Short mmCIF file of C-alpha atoms and ligand atoms in Angstrom, two decimals:
data_model
loop_
_atom_site.label_atom_id
_atom_site.label_comp_id
_atom_site.label_asym_id
_atom_site.label_seq_id
_atom_site.Cartn_x
_atom_site.Cartn_y
_atom_site.Cartn_z
CA MET A 1 -7.51 32.65 14.57
CA SER A 2 -10.14 29.92 14.45
CA SER A 3 -10.01 26.45 15.93
CA ARG A 4 -11.91 23.20 15.66
CA ALA A 5 -11.85 19.88 17.44
CA CYS A 6 -12.08 16.28 16.28
CA ASP A 7 -11.26 12.81 17.53
CA VAL A 8 -8.82 11.97 14.74
CA LEU A 9 -6.97 14.42 12.49
CA VAL A 10 -5.41 12.81 9.42
CA VAL A 11 -2.68 14.86 7.75
CA GLY A 12 -2.57 13.82 4.10
CA ALA A 13 -5.30 12.70 1.72
CA GLY A 14 -3.56 10.29 -0.60
CA VAL A 15 -4.66 6.65 -0.66
CA VAL A 16 -2.88 6.01 2.65
CA GLY A 17 -4.34 9.05 4.43
CA LEU A 18 -7.87 8.45 3.18
CA THR A 19 -7.62 4.78 4.11
CA ALA A 20 -6.65 5.87 7.63
CA ALA A 21 -9.56 8.33 7.71
CA TRP A 22 -12.01 5.64 6.57
CA ARG A 23 -10.80 3.24 9.27
CA ALA A 24 -11.10 5.97 11.94
CA LEU A 25 -14.63 6.75 10.74
CA ASP A 26 -15.53 3.07 10.96
CA ALA A 27 -14.19 3.06 14.52
CA GLY A 28 -16.74 5.76 15.32
CA ALA A 29 -14.34 8.71 15.41
CA GLY A 30 -15.09 12.23 14.25
CA VAL A 31 -12.49 12.75 11.52
CA VAL A 32 -10.92 15.78 9.85
CA VAL A 33 -8.47 15.35 6.96
CA LEU A 34 -6.03 18.13 6.03
CA ASP A 35 -4.53 18.26 2.54
CA PRO A 36 -4.21 21.19 0.13
CA ALA A 37 -4.55 18.90 -2.93
CA PRO A 38 -6.06 15.50 -2.05
CA GLY A 39 -4.69 12.70 -4.22
CA ASP A 40 -2.15 14.91 -5.99
CA GLY A 41 0.92 13.36 -4.38
CA ALA A 42 2.41 9.91 -4.98
CA THR A 43 -1.11 8.52 -5.49
CA HIS A 44 -1.45 10.57 -8.69
CA ALA A 45 1.60 9.00 -10.33
CA ALA A 46 1.16 5.48 -8.96
CA ALA A 47 0.70 2.70 -11.50
CA GLY A 48 -1.04 0.48 -8.96
CA MET A 49 1.19 -2.55 -9.08
CA LEU A 50 0.45 -4.94 -6.24
CA ALA A 51 3.81 -6.61 -6.55
CA PRO A 52 5.30 -7.95 -3.33
CA VAL A 53 7.48 -10.37 -5.28
CA MET A 54 9.03 -8.23 -8.02
CA GLU A 55 9.22 -5.07 -5.89
CA ALA A 56 11.35 -6.76 -3.23
CA GLY A 57 15.04 -6.58 -4.02
CA PHE A 58 18.15 -7.83 -2.29
CA GLY A 59 18.16 -6.80 1.38
CA GLU A 60 14.42 -6.12 1.33
CA GLU A 61 12.95 -9.28 2.84
CA GLY A 62 10.94 -7.12 5.26
CA GLN A 63 9.29 -5.32 2.35
CA ALA A 64 8.47 -8.70 0.77
CA ARG A 65 6.84 -9.92 4.00
CA LEU A 66 4.89 -6.68 4.40
CA GLY A 67 3.77 -6.81 0.78
CA THR A 68 2.73 -10.45 0.93
CA ALA A 69 0.68 -9.81 4.09
CA ALA A 70 -0.90 -6.76 2.46
CA LEU A 71 -1.73 -8.60 -0.76
CA ALA A 72 -3.73 -11.19 1.19
CA LEU A 73 -5.99 -8.38 2.41
CA TRP A 74 -6.52 -6.77 -0.98
CA PRO A 75 -9.70 -8.59 -2.11
CA SER A 76 -11.55 -7.79 1.12
CA TYR A 77 -10.13 -4.25 1.30
CA ALA A 78 -11.20 -3.49 -2.28
CA SER A 79 -14.70 -4.86 -1.83
CA ALA A 80 -15.13 -3.05 1.50
CA VAL A 81 -14.09 0.28 -0.05
CA GLU A 82 -16.42 -0.30 -3.01
CA HIS A 83 -19.26 -1.22 -0.68
CA ALA A 84 -18.66 1.80 1.59
CA ALA A 85 -18.60 4.08 -1.46
CA GLY A 86 -21.77 2.56 -2.91
CA LEU A 87 -19.88 1.42 -6.01
CA PRO A 88 -20.30 -1.85 -7.90
CA PRO A 89 -17.82 -4.70 -7.41
CA GLY A 90 -14.74 -4.12 -9.55
CA ALA A 91 -14.99 -0.32 -9.44
CA VAL A 92 -11.47 0.16 -8.07
CA GLY A 93 -10.02 -2.04 -10.82
CA LEU A 94 -8.52 -4.78 -8.68
CA ASP A 95 -7.09 -7.57 -10.83
CA THR A 96 -5.81 -10.55 -8.85
CA THR A 97 -5.94 -13.10 -11.63
CA SER A 98 -3.75 -12.07 -14.54
CA GLY A 99 -0.28 -12.22 -12.92
CA THR A 100 2.93 -10.53 -14.05
CA LEU A 101 5.41 -11.32 -16.80
CA ALA A 102 9.04 -10.42 -16.07
CA LEU A 103 11.19 -9.84 -19.14
CA ALA A 104 14.97 -9.59 -19.50
CA TYR A 105 16.26 -7.81 -22.58
CA ASP A 106 19.84 -9.00 -23.02
CA ALA A 107 22.13 -11.72 -21.67
CA ASP A 108 23.24 -9.62 -18.68
CA ASP A 109 19.61 -8.88 -17.85
CA VAL A 110 18.90 -12.63 -17.90
CA VAL A 111 21.72 -13.21 -15.41
CA ALA A 112 20.26 -10.53 -13.13
CA LEU A 113 16.75 -11.99 -13.48
CA ARG A 114 18.02 -15.47 -12.53
CA ARG A 115 19.70 -14.06 -9.42
CA LEU A 116 16.39 -12.47 -8.46
CA LEU A 117 14.50 -15.72 -9.05
CA ALA A 118 17.00 -17.50 -6.78
CA LEU A 119 16.29 -14.88 -4.09
CA HIS A 120 12.56 -15.52 -4.50
CA ARG A 121 13.15 -19.26 -3.98
CA GLN A 122 15.16 -18.52 -0.84
CA TRP A 123 12.32 -16.38 0.54
CA GLY A 124 9.57 -18.77 -0.57
CA LEU A 125 8.08 -16.30 -3.09
CA GLY A 126 6.40 -17.61 -6.24
CA SER A 127 8.21 -17.04 -9.55
CA ALA A 128 9.44 -19.33 -12.32
CA GLU A 129 11.70 -18.86 -15.33
CA LEU A 130 10.04 -19.17 -18.74
CA PRO A 131 11.62 -19.66 -22.16
CA PRO A 132 10.97 -16.56 -24.32
CA ALA A 133 8.58 -18.60 -26.49
CA ALA A 134 6.44 -19.36 -23.46
CA ALA A 135 6.57 -15.68 -22.50
CA ARG A 136 5.08 -14.89 -25.92
CA GLU A 137 2.22 -17.25 -25.21
CA ARG A 138 1.50 -15.30 -22.00
CA GLU A 139 1.99 -11.95 -23.74
CA PRO A 140 1.88 -12.08 -27.54
CA GLY A 141 3.18 -8.50 -27.77
CA THR A 142 6.56 -9.46 -26.29
CA GLY A 143 9.35 -8.03 -28.45
CA PRO A 144 11.45 -10.28 -30.68
CA ARG A 145 14.79 -9.43 -29.00
CA VAL A 146 13.80 -10.35 -25.45
CA ALA A 147 16.37 -12.86 -24.13
CA GLY A 148 14.70 -14.25 -21.02
CA ALA A 149 11.53 -14.23 -18.97
CA ALA A 150 9.80 -15.34 -15.80
CA TRP A 151 6.22 -15.71 -14.67
CA VAL A 152 5.16 -14.24 -11.34
CA PRO A 153 1.63 -15.50 -10.62
CA GLY A 154 1.16 -13.56 -7.36
CA ASP A 155 1.91 -9.98 -8.53
CA HIS A 156 -1.19 -8.05 -9.60
CA SER A 157 -2.60 -4.55 -10.07
CA VAL A 158 -5.31 -2.07 -9.14
CA ASP A 159 -6.31 1.39 -10.42
CA PRO A 160 -5.01 3.89 -7.81
CA ARG A 161 -7.02 6.81 -9.16
CA ALA A 162 -10.28 4.84 -9.05
CA LEU A 163 -9.39 3.68 -5.55
CA HIS A 164 -8.65 7.24 -4.43
CA ALA A 165 -11.93 8.51 -5.87
CA ALA A 166 -13.84 5.79 -4.01
CA LEU A 167 -12.10 6.55 -0.71
CA ALA A 168 -12.61 10.30 -1.21
CA GLY A 169 -16.34 9.71 -1.61
CA VAL A 170 -16.49 7.68 1.59
CA VAL A 171 -14.51 10.20 3.63
CA ALA A 172 -16.30 13.27 2.25
CA ALA A 173 -19.68 11.72 3.10
CA ARG A 174 -18.84 10.91 6.70
CA GLY A 175 -15.94 13.18 7.67
CA THR A 176 -14.51 16.58 6.82
CA VAL A 177 -11.77 17.26 4.29
CA VAL A 178 -10.08 20.66 4.61
CA ARG A 179 -8.05 21.71 1.56
CA ARG A 180 -5.20 23.29 3.44
CA ALA A 181 -1.66 22.25 4.28
CA ALA A 182 -0.70 21.43 7.85
CA ALA A 183 1.96 23.93 8.90
CA ALA A 184 2.94 22.25 12.19
CA LEU A 185 1.82 19.73 14.76
CA THR A 186 0.81 21.15 18.13
CA TRP A 187 2.24 19.69 21.33
CA ALA A 188 1.54 19.86 25.06
CA ASP A 189 3.48 18.04 27.77
CA GLY A 190 5.22 15.74 25.29
CA ALA A 191 2.01 14.73 23.52
CA VAL A 192 0.71 15.72 20.10
CA THR A 193 -2.55 17.60 20.54
CA GLY A 194 -3.42 18.45 16.95
CA ALA A 195 -2.09 20.64 14.18
CA VAL A 196 -2.23 24.16 12.88
CA ASP A 197 -2.85 24.76 9.18
CA ALA A 198 -1.26 27.23 6.81
CA ALA A 199 -4.04 29.78 7.44
CA GLY A 200 -3.55 29.62 11.21
CA THR A 201 -6.56 27.48 12.08
CA THR A 202 -5.86 25.08 14.93
CA TYR A 203 -7.25 21.54 14.94
CA ALA A 204 -7.36 19.93 18.37
CA ALA A 205 -7.41 16.16 18.07
CA GLY A 206 -7.23 13.16 20.36
CA THR A 207 -5.05 11.46 17.76
CA VAL A 208 -3.14 12.75 14.75
CA VAL A 209 -2.40 10.29 11.94
CA LEU A 210 0.55 11.63 9.99
CA ALA A 211 0.16 10.41 6.41
CA ALA A 212 1.72 13.30 4.55
CA GLY A 213 3.95 11.16 2.33
CA HIS A 214 7.47 12.47 1.75
CA ALA A 215 6.55 15.73 3.57
CA SER A 216 5.82 13.89 6.83
CA GLY A 217 9.35 14.55 8.06
CA THR A 218 8.87 18.31 7.79
CA LEU A 219 6.08 18.03 10.39
CA TYR A 220 7.68 15.50 12.71
CA ALA A 221 11.40 14.83 12.93
CA GLY A 222 10.70 11.28 14.08
CA ALA A 223 9.33 10.48 10.62
CA PRO A 224 12.58 10.70 8.63
CA THR A 225 11.03 10.72 5.17
CA ARG A 226 12.57 11.97 1.96
CA PRO A 227 11.17 12.53 -1.55
CA VAL A 228 11.97 9.91 -4.17
CA PRO A 229 10.60 11.47 -7.37
CA GLY A 230 9.50 9.24 -10.20
CA THR A 231 7.78 9.67 -13.54
CA THR A 232 5.02 7.50 -14.96
CA LEU A 233 3.47 7.79 -18.42
CA ARG A 234 -0.12 7.05 -19.39
CA LEU A 235 -0.53 5.70 -22.90
CA LEU A 236 -3.70 4.86 -24.79
CA ALA A 237 -3.35 1.89 -27.12
CA ASP A 238 -5.63 -0.25 -29.25
CA ALA A 239 -6.29 -3.34 -27.17
CA ASP A 240 -4.57 -5.62 -29.69
CA ARG A 241 -1.35 -3.58 -29.37
CA ALA A 242 -1.42 -3.22 -25.58
CA PRO A 243 -0.11 -5.82 -23.15
CA ARG A 244 -2.70 -8.17 -21.66
CA VAL A 245 -0.81 -8.68 -18.42
CA VAL A 246 1.44 -6.55 -16.23
CA VAL A 247 4.94 -6.59 -17.72
CA ARG A 248 8.06 -5.77 -15.72
CA GLY A 249 11.29 -5.68 -17.57
CA VAL A 250 14.95 -4.95 -17.24
CA VAL A 251 16.61 -3.41 -20.29
CA GLN A 252 20.40 -3.23 -20.04
CA GLY A 253 20.08 -2.94 -16.28
CA ARG A 254 17.28 -0.36 -16.29
CA PRO A 255 13.91 -1.37 -14.82
CA VAL A 256 10.67 -0.53 -16.62
CA TYR A 257 7.09 -1.70 -16.28
CA ALA A 258 3.80 -1.54 -18.17
CA VAL A 259 0.48 -1.94 -16.37
CA PRO A 260 -2.61 -2.36 -18.58
CA ARG A 261 -6.02 -1.19 -17.43
CA PRO A 262 -9.15 -3.04 -18.57
CA VAL A 263 -10.21 -2.78 -22.21
CA ARG A 264 -12.60 0.16 -22.74
CA PRO A 265 -15.87 -0.06 -24.69
CA ASP A 266 -14.17 1.65 -27.68
CA GLY A 267 -11.55 -1.12 -27.88
CA THR A 268 -8.68 0.91 -26.40
CA ARG A 269 -6.73 0.29 -23.27
CA GLU A 270 -4.79 2.63 -21.00
CA VAL A 271 -1.29 1.42 -20.17
CA VAL A 272 0.73 2.97 -17.35
CA VAL A 273 4.46 2.88 -18.04
CA GLY A 274 6.93 3.56 -15.24
CA ALA A 275 8.91 4.50 -13.50
CA THR A 276 12.02 6.53 -12.99
CA SER A 277 13.39 6.91 -9.50
CA HIS A 278 15.60 9.79 -8.37
CA GLU A 279 17.13 11.05 -5.16
CA ARG A 280 16.45 14.76 -5.44
CA ALA A 281 14.12 17.45 -4.13
CA ASP A 282 10.41 17.12 -4.77
CA ASP A 283 8.90 18.85 -7.75
CA HIS A 284 6.20 17.95 -10.22
CA LEU A 285 8.33 18.69 -13.28
CA THR A 286 8.80 15.92 -15.82
CA ARG A 287 12.27 15.70 -17.37
CA ALA A 288 12.48 15.03 -21.11
CA GLY A 289 15.20 12.46 -20.48
CA ASP A 290 12.92 10.46 -18.18
CA VAL A 291 10.16 10.30 -20.80
CA PHE A 292 12.73 9.30 -23.42
CA ALA A 293 14.23 6.58 -21.22
CA LEU A 294 10.88 5.03 -20.30
CA LEU A 295 9.67 4.95 -23.92
CA ARG A 296 13.04 3.69 -25.24
CA ASP A 297 13.02 0.79 -22.79
CA VAL A 298 9.36 -0.18 -22.90
CA ARG A 299 9.21 -0.25 -26.70
CA VAL A 300 11.88 -2.95 -26.98
CA LEU A 301 9.86 -5.15 -24.63
CA LEU A 302 6.44 -4.28 -26.07
CA PRO A 303 6.91 -2.86 -29.59
CA GLY A 304 3.13 -2.54 -30.10
CA LEU A 305 3.17 0.47 -27.79
CA ASP A 306 4.93 2.53 -30.50
CA GLU A 307 1.49 3.27 -31.92
CA ALA A 308 0.00 4.32 -28.59
CA VAL A 309 -1.07 7.88 -27.82
CA LEU A 310 0.92 9.57 -25.06
CA LEU A 311 -1.81 10.88 -22.76
CA GLU A 312 0.11 12.04 -19.75
CA ALA A 313 3.53 12.25 -18.12
CA THR A 314 3.31 12.60 -14.36
CA THR A 315 6.05 13.19 -11.84
CA ARG A 316 5.46 12.86 -8.12
CA SER A 317 7.55 11.83 -5.13
CA ARG A 318 7.37 8.56 -3.29
CA PRO A 319 7.92 8.83 0.47
CA GLY A 320 11.21 7.08 1.25
CA SER A 321 12.43 6.26 4.76
CA PRO A 322 16.07 5.54 5.72
CA ASP A 323 15.55 1.81 4.99
CA ASN A 324 12.70 2.33 2.49
CA ALA A 325 10.25 0.39 4.68
CA PRO A 326 7.19 2.20 6.06
CA LEU A 327 6.68 3.77 9.47
CA LEU A 328 3.40 2.48 10.84
CA GLY A 329 2.10 2.86 14.35
CA ARG A 330 2.19 5.00 17.44
CA ALA A 331 5.27 7.18 17.54
CA ALA A 332 4.42 9.49 20.43
CA PRO A 333 1.41 10.11 22.67
CA GLY A 334 -1.34 11.33 20.38
CA LEU A 335 0.64 10.63 17.19
CA HIS A 336 0.29 7.71 14.82
CA LEU A 337 2.52 7.43 11.72
CA ALA A 338 1.35 6.07 8.38
CA THR A 339 4.13 7.10 6.04
CA GLY A 340 7.40 6.05 4.39
CA HIS A 341 5.70 3.52 2.07
CA HIS A 342 8.26 4.31 -0.66
CA ARG A 343 7.35 2.31 -3.82
CA ASN A 344 4.47 0.44 -2.20
CA GLY A 345 1.91 2.88 -0.88
CA ILE A 346 -0.93 1.34 -2.87
CA LEU A 347 0.06 -2.28 -2.13
CA LEU A 348 0.42 -1.55 1.58
CA ALA A 349 -2.82 0.43 2.02
CA PRO A 350 -4.79 -2.54 3.45
CA LEU A 351 -1.96 -3.45 5.81
CA THR A 352 -1.87 0.17 6.98
CA ALA A 353 -5.61 -0.09 7.55
CA ALA A 354 -5.25 -3.28 9.57
CA ALA A 355 -2.53 -1.72 11.72
CA LEU A 356 -4.71 1.31 12.36
CA ASP A 357 -7.75 -0.85 13.12
CA HIS A 358 -5.62 -2.59 15.70
CA ALA A 359 -4.52 0.72 17.24
CA LEU A 360 -8.06 2.09 17.24
CA GLY A 361 -9.60 -1.09 18.60
CA ALA A 362 -11.82 -1.35 15.49
CA ALA A 363 -13.12 -4.75 14.41
CA PRO A 364 -11.03 -6.05 11.48
CA SER A 365 -13.78 -8.50 10.61
CA ALA A 366 -15.76 -5.54 9.31
CA TRP A 367 -13.71 -5.67 6.11
CA ALA A 368 -11.09 -8.38 6.27
CA ASP A 369 -10.67 -11.94 7.36
CA GLU A 370 -9.29 -11.87 10.87
CA GLU A 371 -6.41 -14.24 10.24
CA ALA A 372 -5.08 -12.16 7.34
CA ALA A 373 -5.59 -8.95 9.33
CA GLY A 374 -3.72 -10.48 12.30
CA ALA A 375 -0.83 -11.47 10.01
CA ALA A 376 -0.73 -7.92 8.60
CA VAL A 377 -0.66 -6.37 12.07
CA ALA A 378 2.17 -8.73 13.07
CA ALA A 379 4.13 -7.91 9.89
CA ALA A 380 3.67 -4.18 10.51
CA ALA A 381 4.90 -4.54 14.11
CA ARG A 382 7.95 -6.46 12.96
CA TYR A 383 9.00 -4.60 9.82
CA ALA A 384 7.43 -1.13 10.09
CA ASP A 385 8.09 -0.10 13.70
CA PRO A 386 7.89 3.72 13.67
CA LEU A 387 10.48 3.93 16.46
CA ARG A 388 13.15 1.77 14.80
CA PHE A 389 15.36 4.71 13.93
CA GLY A 390 15.80 5.42 17.62
CA PRO A 391 14.32 7.69 20.24
CA ALA A 392 16.54 10.59 19.16
CA CYS A 393 14.52 10.70 15.96
CA GLY A 394 11.29 10.64 17.91
CA THR A 395 11.42 14.21 19.13
CA PRO A 396 10.74 17.36 17.22
CA ALA A 397 13.34 20.06 17.78
CA GLY A 398 12.78 21.81 21.08
CA ARG A 399 10.07 19.44 22.25
CA THR A 400 9.79 17.12 25.20
CA PRO A 401 11.55 13.80 24.49
CA VAL A 402 9.34 10.77 23.95
CA SER A 403 10.22 7.46 25.56
CA SER A 404 11.40 4.80 23.15
CA THR A 405 9.49 2.18 25.16
CA ILE A 406 6.03 3.37 24.14
CA GLU A 407 4.14 0.45 22.62
CA GLY A 408 0.81 -0.18 21.03
CA GLY A 409 -1.62 2.66 20.76
CA THR A 410 -4.94 3.90 21.91
CA ALA A 411 -5.61 6.26 19.07
N1 LIG B 501 5.66 0.73 -7.27
C1 LIG B 501 6.29 1.16 -8.42
C2 LIG B 501 6.99 2.44 -8.35
O1 LIG B 501 7.10 3.05 -7.30
O2 LIG B 501 7.47 2.86 -9.35
#
């Protein structure tokens, strides 16, 4: 059996794991990343909505606060990733100008939308009801039967696959990515000391960052994650038949969204349509009924998409936690969690980075404005405490218990 040593071992190479690896590299650490299929988890299905307002539902004020703090970091995070990867500005497809149109299909959907807008007012989040005619000015492709609408100026989008490719380039150039699954964490005297992979190779590490998405809980019982599978579709439409802005709708109580990518040189535009959400075991199998439901609902909001080409149907699992908020921070000696992001892994990537910078003692000013980074760290501490489910969760079966009073981190 072979073994290798590093300062930081990151388990998981989705956007969250690679962001963690990049921050550890910038802090001067020697980094190894373990993942059998980098970017083939939730990242692969993600539409890339940066939507702290419309993603936060009743009872989810914490998620709204985390998302708002993360969104403030997005411009500097995107340009720092592009710079580190040697890519031109705009390469990761960040759009923070076009905003989001919320559409309600029937009278009951309008009632539900108004309740949501009232919640936004209560939480100080920006959204405003629009008459359907004004919605058509924002998005001329809006269907004729839409009954109500709202404008959400602060919800935006990014291209998760472009972002992942940029991060992968950065991490491959300066660290090591091993295409194997982690089989188990290794422990000594109540501290995590590394991991062993599926082939039996041991990785000794000063710090392990567990960013294995919904599978994190199989490696550490204190990360109670579960799979929340969802399907997204990728359509290719002529630009004049595709939406110009992100559209989020509710059709007879069912949510659906359409996220347009920039117009291509040939005059077409990719549109990501999503997403179903199920509580079931993880698999990558797309159900016919999910494709049917997404297309049925999106076409009444945006009828122009009927002519689009169906490029891809992708099913992957979001990592849910018991309260669907993430687990960020030091969970045990030698172990840092970056998981449980549920529907917001892409949105929360910069906040995860800021929290890790804080734990590693890295300078946030390297890529973010310090005030926004400080607000993100504070939001993470308040709403994403990795120990909030109690110390009983913080111990793997048969291991030495970890005190629930551990704070901060020296990863
Ligand atoms: N963030 C959108 C989704 O998870 O479907």
